[in-house]
Short mmCIF file of C-alpha atoms in Angstrom, two decimals:
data_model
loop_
_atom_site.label_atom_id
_atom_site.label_comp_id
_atom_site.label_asym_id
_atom_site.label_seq_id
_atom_site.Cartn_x
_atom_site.Cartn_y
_atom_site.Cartn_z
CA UNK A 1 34.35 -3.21 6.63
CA UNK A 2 33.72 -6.09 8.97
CA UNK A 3 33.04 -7.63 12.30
CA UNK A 4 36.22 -7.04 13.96
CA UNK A 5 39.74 -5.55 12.45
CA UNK A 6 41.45 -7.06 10.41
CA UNK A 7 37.84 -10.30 10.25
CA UNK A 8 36.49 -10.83 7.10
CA UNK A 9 32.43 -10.65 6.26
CA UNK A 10 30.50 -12.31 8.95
CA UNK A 11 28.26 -15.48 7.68
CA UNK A 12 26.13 -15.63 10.32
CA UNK A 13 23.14 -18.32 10.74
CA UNK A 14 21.28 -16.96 8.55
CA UNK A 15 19.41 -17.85 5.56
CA UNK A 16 17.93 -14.50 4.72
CA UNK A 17 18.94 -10.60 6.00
CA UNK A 18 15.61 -8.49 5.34
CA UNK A 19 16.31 -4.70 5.20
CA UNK A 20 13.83 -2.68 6.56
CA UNK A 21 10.83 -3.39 9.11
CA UNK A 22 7.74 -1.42 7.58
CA UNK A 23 5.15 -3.57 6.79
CA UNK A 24 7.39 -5.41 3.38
CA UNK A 25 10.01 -6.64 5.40
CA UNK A 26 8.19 -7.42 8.31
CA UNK A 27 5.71 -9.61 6.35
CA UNK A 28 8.35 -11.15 4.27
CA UNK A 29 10.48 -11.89 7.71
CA UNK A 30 6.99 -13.53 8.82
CA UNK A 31 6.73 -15.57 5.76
CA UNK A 32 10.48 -16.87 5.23
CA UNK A 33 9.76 -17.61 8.98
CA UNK A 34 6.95 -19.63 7.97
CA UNK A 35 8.95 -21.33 4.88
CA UNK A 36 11.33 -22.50 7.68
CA UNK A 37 14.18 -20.18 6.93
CA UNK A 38 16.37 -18.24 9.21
CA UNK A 39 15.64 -14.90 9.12
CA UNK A 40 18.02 -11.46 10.38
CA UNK A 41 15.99 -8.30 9.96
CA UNK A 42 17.72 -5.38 9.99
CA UNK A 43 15.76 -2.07 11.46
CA UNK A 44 16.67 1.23 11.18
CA UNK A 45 14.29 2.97 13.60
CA UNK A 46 14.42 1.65 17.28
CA UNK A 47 11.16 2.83 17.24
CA UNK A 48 7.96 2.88 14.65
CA UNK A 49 7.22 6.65 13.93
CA UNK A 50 4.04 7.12 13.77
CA UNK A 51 2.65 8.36 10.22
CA UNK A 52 -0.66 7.94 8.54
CA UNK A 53 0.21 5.03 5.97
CA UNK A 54 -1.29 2.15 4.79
CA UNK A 55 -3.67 1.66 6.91
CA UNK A 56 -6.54 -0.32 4.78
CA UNK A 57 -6.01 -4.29 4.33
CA UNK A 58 -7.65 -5.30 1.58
CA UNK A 59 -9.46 -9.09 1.60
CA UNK A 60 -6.03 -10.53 -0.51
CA UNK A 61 -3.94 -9.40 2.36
CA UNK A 62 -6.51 -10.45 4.99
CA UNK A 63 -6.53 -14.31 3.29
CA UNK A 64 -2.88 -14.11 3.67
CA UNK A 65 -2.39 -12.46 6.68
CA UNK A 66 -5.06 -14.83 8.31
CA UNK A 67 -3.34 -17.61 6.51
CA UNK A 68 -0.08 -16.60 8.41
CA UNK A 69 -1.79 -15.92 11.70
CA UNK A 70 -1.55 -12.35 12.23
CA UNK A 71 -5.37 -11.48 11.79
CA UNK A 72 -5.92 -12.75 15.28
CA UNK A 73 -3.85 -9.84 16.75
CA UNK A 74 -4.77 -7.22 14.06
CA UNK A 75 -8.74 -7.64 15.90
CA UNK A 76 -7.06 -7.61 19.33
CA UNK A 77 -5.66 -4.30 18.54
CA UNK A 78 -9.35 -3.71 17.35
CA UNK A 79 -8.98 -3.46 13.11
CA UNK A 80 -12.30 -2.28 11.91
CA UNK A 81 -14.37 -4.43 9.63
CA UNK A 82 -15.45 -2.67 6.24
CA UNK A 83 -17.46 -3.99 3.49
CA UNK A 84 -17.29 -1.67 0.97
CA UNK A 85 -15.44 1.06 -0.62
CA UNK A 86 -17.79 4.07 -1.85
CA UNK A 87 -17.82 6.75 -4.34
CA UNK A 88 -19.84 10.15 -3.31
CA UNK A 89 -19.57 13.48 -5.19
CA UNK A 90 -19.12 16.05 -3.13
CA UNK A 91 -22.78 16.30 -0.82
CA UNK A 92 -22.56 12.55 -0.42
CA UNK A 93 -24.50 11.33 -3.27
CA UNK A 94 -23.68 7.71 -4.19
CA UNK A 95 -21.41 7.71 -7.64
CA UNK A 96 -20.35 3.70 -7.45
CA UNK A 97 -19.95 1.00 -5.00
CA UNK A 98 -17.25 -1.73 -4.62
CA UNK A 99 -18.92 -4.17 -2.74
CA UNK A 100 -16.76 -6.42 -1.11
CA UNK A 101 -19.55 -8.35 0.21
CA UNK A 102 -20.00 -9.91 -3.27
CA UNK A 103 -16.93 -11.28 -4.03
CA UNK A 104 -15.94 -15.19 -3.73
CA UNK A 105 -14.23 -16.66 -0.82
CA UNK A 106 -13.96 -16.32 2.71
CA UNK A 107 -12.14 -13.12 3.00
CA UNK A 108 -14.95 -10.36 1.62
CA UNK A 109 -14.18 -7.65 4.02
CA UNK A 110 -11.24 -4.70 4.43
CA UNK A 111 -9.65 -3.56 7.36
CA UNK A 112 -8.70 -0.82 8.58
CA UNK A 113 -6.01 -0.33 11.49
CA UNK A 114 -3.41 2.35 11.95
CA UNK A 115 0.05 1.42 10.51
CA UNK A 116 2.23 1.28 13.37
CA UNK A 117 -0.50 -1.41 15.07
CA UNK A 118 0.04 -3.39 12.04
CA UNK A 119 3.42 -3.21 12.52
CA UNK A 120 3.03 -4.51 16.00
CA UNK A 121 1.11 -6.95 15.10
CA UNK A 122 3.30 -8.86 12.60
CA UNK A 123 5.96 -8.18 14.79
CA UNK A 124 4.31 -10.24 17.41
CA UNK A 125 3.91 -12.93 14.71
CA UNK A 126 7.64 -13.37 14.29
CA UNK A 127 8.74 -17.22 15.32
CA UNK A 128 12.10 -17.76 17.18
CA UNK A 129 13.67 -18.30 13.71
CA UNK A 130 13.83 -14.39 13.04
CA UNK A 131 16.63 -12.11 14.83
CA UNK A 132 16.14 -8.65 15.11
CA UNK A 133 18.68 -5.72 15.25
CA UNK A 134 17.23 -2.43 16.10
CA UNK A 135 18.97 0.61 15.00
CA UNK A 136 20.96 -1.34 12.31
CA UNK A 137 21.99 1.26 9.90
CA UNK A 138 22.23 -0.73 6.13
CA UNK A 139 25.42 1.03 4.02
CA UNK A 140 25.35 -1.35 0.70
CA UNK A 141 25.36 -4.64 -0.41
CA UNK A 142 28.38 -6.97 -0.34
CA UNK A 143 29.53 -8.90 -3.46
CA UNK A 144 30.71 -12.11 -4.48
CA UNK A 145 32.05 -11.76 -7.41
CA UNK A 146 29.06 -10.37 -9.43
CA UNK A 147 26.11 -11.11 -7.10
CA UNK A 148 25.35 -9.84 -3.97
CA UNK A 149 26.11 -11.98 -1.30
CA UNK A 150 25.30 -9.70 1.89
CA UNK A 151 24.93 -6.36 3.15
CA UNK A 152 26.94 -3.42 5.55
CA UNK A 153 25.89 -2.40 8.23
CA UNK A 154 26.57 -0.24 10.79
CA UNK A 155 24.85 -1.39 14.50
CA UNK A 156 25.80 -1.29 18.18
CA UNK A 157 28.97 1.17 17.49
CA UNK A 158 30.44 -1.06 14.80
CA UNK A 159 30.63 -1.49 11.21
CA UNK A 160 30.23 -5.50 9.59
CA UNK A 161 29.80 -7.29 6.84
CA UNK A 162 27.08 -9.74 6.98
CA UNK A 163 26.66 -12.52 4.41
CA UNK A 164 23.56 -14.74 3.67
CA UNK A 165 22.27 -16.91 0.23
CA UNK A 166 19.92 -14.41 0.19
CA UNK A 167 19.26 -10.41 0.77
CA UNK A 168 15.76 -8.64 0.64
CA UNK A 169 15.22 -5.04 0.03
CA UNK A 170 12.43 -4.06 2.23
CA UNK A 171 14.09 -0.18 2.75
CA UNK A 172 11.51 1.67 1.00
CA UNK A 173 10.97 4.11 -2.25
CA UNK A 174 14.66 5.37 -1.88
CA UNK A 175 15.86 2.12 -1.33
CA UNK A 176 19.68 2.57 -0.98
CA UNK A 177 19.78 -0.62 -1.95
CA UNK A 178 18.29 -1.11 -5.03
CA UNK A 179 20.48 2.00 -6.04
CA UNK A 180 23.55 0.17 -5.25
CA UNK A 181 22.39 -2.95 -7.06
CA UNK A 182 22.10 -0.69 -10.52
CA UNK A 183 18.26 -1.19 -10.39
CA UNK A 184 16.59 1.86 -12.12
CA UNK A 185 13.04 3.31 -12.04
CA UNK A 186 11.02 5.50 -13.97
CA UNK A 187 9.60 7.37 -11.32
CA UNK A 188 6.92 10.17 -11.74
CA UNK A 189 5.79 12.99 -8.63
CA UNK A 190 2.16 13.36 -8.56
CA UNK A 191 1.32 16.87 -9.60
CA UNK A 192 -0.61 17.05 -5.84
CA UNK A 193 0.03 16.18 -2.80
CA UNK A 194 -2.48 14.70 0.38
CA UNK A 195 -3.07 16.18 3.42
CA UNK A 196 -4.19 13.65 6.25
CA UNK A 197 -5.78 13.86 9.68
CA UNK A 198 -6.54 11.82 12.52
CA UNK A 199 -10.25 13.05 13.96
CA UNK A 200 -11.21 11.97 17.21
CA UNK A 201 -14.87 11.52 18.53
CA UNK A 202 -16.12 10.67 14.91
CA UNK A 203 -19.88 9.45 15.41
CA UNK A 204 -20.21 5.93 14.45
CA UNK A 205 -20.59 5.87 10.64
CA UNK A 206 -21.10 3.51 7.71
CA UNK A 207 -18.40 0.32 7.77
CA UNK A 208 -16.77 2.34 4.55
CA UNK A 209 -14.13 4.10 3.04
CA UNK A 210 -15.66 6.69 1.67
CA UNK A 211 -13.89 8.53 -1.43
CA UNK A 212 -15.33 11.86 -2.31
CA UNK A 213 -15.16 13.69 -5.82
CA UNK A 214 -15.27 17.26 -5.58
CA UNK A 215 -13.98 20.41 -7.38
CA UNK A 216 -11.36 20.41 -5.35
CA UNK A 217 -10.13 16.77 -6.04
CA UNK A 218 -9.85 13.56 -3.80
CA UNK A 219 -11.35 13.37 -0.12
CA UNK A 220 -10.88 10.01 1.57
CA UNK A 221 -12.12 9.37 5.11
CA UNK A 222 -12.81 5.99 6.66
CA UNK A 223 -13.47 4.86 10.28
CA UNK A 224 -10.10 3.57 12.72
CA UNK A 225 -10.61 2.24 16.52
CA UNK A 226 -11.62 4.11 19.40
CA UNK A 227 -14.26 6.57 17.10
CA UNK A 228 -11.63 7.96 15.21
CA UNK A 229 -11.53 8.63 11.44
CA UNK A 230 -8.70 9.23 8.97
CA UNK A 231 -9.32 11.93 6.55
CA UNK A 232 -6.89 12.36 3.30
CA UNK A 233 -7.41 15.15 0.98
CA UNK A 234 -5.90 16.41 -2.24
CA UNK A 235 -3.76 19.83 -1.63
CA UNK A 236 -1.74 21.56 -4.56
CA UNK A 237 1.78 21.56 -3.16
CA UNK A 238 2.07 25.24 -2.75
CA UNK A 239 -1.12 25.51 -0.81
CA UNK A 240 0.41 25.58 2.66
CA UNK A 241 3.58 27.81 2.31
CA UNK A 242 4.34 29.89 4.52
CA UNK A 243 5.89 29.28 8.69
CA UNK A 244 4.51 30.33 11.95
CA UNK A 245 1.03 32.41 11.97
CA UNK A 246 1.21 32.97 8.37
CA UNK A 247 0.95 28.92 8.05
CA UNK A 248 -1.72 28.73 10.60
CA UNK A 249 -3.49 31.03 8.87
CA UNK A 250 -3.65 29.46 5.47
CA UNK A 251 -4.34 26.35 7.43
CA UNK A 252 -7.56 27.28 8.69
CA UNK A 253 -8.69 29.12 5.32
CA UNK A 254 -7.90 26.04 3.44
CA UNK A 255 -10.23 23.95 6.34
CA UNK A 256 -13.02 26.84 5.52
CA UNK A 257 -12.63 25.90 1.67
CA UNK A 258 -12.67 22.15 1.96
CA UNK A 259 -15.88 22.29 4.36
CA UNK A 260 -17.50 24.78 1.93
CA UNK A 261 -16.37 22.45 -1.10
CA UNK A 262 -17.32 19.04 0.40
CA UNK A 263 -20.70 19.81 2.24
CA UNK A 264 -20.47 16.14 2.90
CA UNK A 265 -18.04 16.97 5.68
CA UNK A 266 -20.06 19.96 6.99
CA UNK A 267 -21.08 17.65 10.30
CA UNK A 268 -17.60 17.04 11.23
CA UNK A 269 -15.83 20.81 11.32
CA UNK A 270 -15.51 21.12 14.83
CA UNK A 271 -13.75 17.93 15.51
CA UNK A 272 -11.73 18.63 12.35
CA UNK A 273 -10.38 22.16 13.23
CA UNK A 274 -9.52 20.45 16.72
CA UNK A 275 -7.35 17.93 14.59
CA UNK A 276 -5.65 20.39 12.09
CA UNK A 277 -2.69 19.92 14.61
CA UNK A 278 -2.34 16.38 13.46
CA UNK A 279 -1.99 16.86 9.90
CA UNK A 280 0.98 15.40 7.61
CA UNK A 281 1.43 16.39 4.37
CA UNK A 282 2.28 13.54 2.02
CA UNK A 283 4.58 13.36 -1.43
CA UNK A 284 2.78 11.11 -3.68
CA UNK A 285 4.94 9.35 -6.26
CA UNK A 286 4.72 6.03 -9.13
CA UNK A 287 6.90 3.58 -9.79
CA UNK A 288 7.85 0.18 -10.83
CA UNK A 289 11.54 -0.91 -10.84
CA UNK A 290 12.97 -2.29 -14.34
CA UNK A 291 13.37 -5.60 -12.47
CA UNK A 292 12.19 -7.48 -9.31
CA UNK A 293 15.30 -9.14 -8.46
CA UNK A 294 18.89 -9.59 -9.39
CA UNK A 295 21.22 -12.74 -8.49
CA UNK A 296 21.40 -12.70 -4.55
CA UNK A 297 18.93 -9.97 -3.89
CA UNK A 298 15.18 -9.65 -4.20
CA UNK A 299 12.93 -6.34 -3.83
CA UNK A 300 9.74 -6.10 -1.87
CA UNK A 301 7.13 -3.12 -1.02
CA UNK A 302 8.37 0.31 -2.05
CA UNK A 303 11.74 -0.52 -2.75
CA UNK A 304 9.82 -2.68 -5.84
CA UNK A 305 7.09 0.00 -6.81
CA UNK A 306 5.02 3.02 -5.66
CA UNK A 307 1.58 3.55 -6.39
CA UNK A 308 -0.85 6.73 -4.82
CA UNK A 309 -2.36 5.63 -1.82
CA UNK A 310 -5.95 6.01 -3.46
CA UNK A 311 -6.56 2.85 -4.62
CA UNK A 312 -5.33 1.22 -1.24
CA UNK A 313 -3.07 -1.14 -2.96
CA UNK A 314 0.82 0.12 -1.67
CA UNK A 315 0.86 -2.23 1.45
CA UNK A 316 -1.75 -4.70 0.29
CA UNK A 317 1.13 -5.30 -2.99
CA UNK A 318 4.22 -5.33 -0.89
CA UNK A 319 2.13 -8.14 1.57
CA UNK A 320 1.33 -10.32 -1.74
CA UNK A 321 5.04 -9.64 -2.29
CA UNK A 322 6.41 -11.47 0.38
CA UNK A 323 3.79 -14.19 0.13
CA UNK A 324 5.46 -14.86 -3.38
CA UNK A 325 8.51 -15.22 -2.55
CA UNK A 326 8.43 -17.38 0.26
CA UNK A 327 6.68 -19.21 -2.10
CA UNK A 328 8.70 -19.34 -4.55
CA UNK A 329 11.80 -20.58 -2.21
CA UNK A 330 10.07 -22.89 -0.32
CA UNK A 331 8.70 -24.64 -3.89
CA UNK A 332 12.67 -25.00 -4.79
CA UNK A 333 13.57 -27.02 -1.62
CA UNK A 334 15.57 -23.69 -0.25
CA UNK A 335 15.71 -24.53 3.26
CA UNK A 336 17.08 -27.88 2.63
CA UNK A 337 19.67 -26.80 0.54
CA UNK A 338 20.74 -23.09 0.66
CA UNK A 339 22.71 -23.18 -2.57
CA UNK A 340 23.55 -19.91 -3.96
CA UNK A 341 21.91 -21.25 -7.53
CA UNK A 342 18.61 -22.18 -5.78
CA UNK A 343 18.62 -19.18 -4.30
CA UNK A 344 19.13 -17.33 -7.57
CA UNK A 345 16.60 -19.87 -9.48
CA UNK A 346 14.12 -18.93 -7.25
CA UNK A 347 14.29 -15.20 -7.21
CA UNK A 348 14.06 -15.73 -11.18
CA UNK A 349 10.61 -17.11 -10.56
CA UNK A 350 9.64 -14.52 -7.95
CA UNK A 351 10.68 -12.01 -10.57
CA UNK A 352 8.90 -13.72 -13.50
CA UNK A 353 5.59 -14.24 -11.23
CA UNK A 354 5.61 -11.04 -9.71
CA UNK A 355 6.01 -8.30 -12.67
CA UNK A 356 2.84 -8.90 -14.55
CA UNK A 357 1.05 -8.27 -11.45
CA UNK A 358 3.02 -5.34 -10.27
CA UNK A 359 2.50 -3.29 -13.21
CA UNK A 360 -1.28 -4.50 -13.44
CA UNK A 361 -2.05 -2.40 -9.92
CA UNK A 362 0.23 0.15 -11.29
CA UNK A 363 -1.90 0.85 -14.02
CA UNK A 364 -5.09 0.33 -11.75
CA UNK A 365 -4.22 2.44 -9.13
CA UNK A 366 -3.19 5.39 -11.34
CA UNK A 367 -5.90 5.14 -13.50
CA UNK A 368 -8.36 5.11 -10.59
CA UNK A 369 -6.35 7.97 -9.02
CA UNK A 370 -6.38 10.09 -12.52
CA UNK A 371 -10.08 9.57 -12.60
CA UNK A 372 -10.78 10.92 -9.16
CA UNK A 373 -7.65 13.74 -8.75
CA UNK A 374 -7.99 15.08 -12.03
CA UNK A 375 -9.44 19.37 -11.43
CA UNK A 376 -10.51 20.31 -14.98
CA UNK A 377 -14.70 20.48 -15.30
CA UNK A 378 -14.40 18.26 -18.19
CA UNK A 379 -12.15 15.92 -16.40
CA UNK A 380 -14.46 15.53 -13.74
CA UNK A 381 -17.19 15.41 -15.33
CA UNK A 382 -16.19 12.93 -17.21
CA UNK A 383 -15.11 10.98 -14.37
CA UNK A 384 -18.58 11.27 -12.95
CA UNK A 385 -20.25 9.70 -16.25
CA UNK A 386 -17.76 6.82 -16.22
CA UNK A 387 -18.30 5.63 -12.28
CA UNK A 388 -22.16 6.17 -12.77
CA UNK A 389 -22.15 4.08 -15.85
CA UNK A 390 -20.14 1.14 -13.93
CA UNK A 391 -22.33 1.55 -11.20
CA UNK A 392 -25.46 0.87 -13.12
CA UNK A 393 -23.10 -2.21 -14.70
CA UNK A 394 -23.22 -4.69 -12.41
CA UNK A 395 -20.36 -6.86 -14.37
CA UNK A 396 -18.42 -4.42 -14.66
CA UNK A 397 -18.76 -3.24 -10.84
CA UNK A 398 -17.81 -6.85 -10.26
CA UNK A 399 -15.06 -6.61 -12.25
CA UNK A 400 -13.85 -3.26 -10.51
CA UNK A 401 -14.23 -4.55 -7.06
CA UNK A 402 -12.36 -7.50 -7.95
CA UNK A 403 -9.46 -5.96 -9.31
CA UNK A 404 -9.36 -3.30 -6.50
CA UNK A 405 -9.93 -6.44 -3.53
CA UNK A 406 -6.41 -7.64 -4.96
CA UNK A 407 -8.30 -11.30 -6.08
CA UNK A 408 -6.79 -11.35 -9.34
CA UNK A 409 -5.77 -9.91 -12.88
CA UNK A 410 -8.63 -9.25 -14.43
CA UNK A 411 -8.11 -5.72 -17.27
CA UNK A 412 -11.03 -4.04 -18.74
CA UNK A 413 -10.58 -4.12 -22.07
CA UNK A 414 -11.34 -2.00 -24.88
CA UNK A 415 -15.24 -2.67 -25.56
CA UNK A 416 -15.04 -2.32 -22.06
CA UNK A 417 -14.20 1.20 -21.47
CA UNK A 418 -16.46 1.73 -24.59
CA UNK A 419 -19.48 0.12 -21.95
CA UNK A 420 -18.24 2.66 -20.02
CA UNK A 421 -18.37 5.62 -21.94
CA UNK A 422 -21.97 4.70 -22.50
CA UNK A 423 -22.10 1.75 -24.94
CA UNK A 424 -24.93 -0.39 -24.37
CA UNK A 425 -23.35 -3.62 -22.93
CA UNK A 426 -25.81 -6.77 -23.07
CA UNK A 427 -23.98 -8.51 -21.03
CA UNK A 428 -24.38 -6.35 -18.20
CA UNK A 429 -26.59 -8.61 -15.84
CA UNK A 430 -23.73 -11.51 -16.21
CA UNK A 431 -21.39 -11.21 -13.15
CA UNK A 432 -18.96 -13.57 -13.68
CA UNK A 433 -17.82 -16.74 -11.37
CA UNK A 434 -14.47 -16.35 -10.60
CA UNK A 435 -14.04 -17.74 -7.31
#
């Protein structure tokens, strides 16, 4: 296919074609921008929908994002400040704190905003160096040979080949594009899935999120703008069958159970019944993909890995994603000399830099999300033993709040899960100096 019959692929100006505008390809579009490189993104929805995703920024993203100027407009569009992340059981009760508040640097805070805000915002943020198609539907990749040199794409009634040195995968966990690359994944469904809600009128709270252990599994509720709050919680995936009344019905029994099993929540039932209409219900799934990049193309956010949204690290990871790789093609002299072999150098390195860390929130988030999800009474209450004993730890809280804040790789290791089992730890009092 191409630009015009019987035309051959179209090399455009363009240094880089990003597929996809969620937040991955809209922050790496903002930071090849910044790295001086020409940038086509290629968008698929004319307009954001609106779903409840990704919608906490945690303080690596907020050093970046501030770094790239986009925190300025996040605020203007009124992202709520949060300094800390909390564990309750189920009547509020404090199991452990991440306090953010403690951590090194100048970013010790989270955000959050809802996603399609976000979205505006680094859209806003976009320099005169990115172009912007709308309603470009991506096909495949073109080839040179054996490395992708370009994509297809369907836009304004047409079907084209476009060429660049570079191609980013920003289309998401189905990416049609890493598919067509040969790129596998090892992906496993979460045996649950997550019901959210947006509740209006929401009494001014604690600057949290707030994750709740209960019988029932995972509640998550922190604050968004204009007195709202976002409220996930854990839902077997045959616990809403049904259509019509019979839906409706199960609906508001299951909003009955999870006030009576959370009596935590108990203050906000009418303004949550008023919000059942709002609800999605949301497939969870984990993944990493066997490799980062391949000559010519280079995977960021979802198309790159999946992790459950408990741990807040999806978005946060596919932000840090396109920070490397900017990085990594601006340190090889890229924009002064758009070589197909620097290109292909560099997405070595942004491969190389960018697995350890990948899988390292992989394991974090799921381990954090087995911990909470898990519905077995030995399960939990194991669970509950483990955060109380890092809670009373206060190097080992450290160490958690680190690793969840995105600041760096820092694993527990084996004496310390024993620590947390109950192990007397002498060390305890020592919170480390990392900054």
């Amino acid at each position: 296919m191409s630009g015009a019959a019987g035309a051959g692929p179209v090399r455009g100006p363009w240094d880089a074609i990003v597929c996809g505008a969620g937040v991955a390809g809209l922050a790496t579009a903002r930071a090849l921008d910044l790295a001086g490189l020409r940038v086509l993104l290629l968008e698929k929805q004319r307009v954001p929908v609106p779903i409840a995703k990704g919608e906490v920024l945690q303080p690596s993203s907020v050093r970046i994002l501030r770094e790239w100027g986009v925190m300025p407009l996040l605020l203007r569009r009124g992202a709520v400040p949060l300094g800390q992340l909390m564990i309750r059981d189920a009547d509020g009760r404090r199991l452990m704190l991440f306090d953010y508040r403690t951590m090194p640097g100048e970013d010790r805070q989270l955000f959050s905003l809802d996603y399609p805000e976000i979205l505006a915002a680094l859209r806003e943020s976009l320099g005169e160096r990115v172009e912007s198609w709308p309603g470009a539907l991506v096909d495949g990749l073109v080839r040179d040979g054996g490395r992708v040199s370009g994509v297809r794409v369907a836009w304004q009634g047409r079907e084209r080949e476009l060429t660049a040195p570079l191609v980013v995968a920003a289309d998401g966990r189905s990416s049609k594009l890493r598919r067509d690359a040969g790129i596998g994944t090892t992906s496993a469904e979460y045996g649950h899935r997550l019901l959210s809600f947006d509740i209006d009128g929401v009494p001014a709270a604690a600057p949290e999120v707030t994750t709740y252990l209960t019988g029932d599994g995972l509640r998550l509720a922190y604050p968004l703008p204009g007195a709202r709050m976002r409220l996930y919680a854990q839902v077997r995936p045959d616990a809403l069958r049904g259509t019509g009344p019979e839906r409706q019905a199960r609906l508001e029994g299951w909003c009955r159970e999870l006030l009576a099993g959370t009596p935590a929540l108990r203050p906000l039932e009418e303004r949550l019944r008023a919000s059942l209409g709002s609800r999605q219900l949301l497939n969870l799934w984990r993944f990493t993909a066997d490799v980062l990049a391949v000559p010519g193309l280079a995977l960021v956010g979802e198309a790159a890995h999946c992790v459950h949204p408990m741990a807040a690290q999806g978005m946060n990871t596919a932000i840090a994603d396109a920070e490397a790789l900017a990085a990594c093609l601006s340190g090889r002299g890229f924009a002064a000399a758009a070589s197909t072999a620097t290109v292909d150098r560099a997405l070595e390195a942004y491969a190389a830099q960018r697995v350890g860390w990948v899988r390292h929130m992989d394991r974090m988030s799921h381990d954090a999300t087995r911990m909470i999800t898990q519905l077995s009474r030995s399960g939990q209450a194991l669970g509950r033993r483990v955060l109380r004993r890092m809670d009373g730890n206060p190097r080992l809280r450290y160490q958690a709040t680190y690793n969840m804040a995105g600041l760096g790789i820092r694993p527990f290791t084996a004496l310390d899960r024993l620590h947390q089992l109950g192990l007397p730890d002498p060390r305890a009092r020592r919170v480390p100096d990392w900054a």
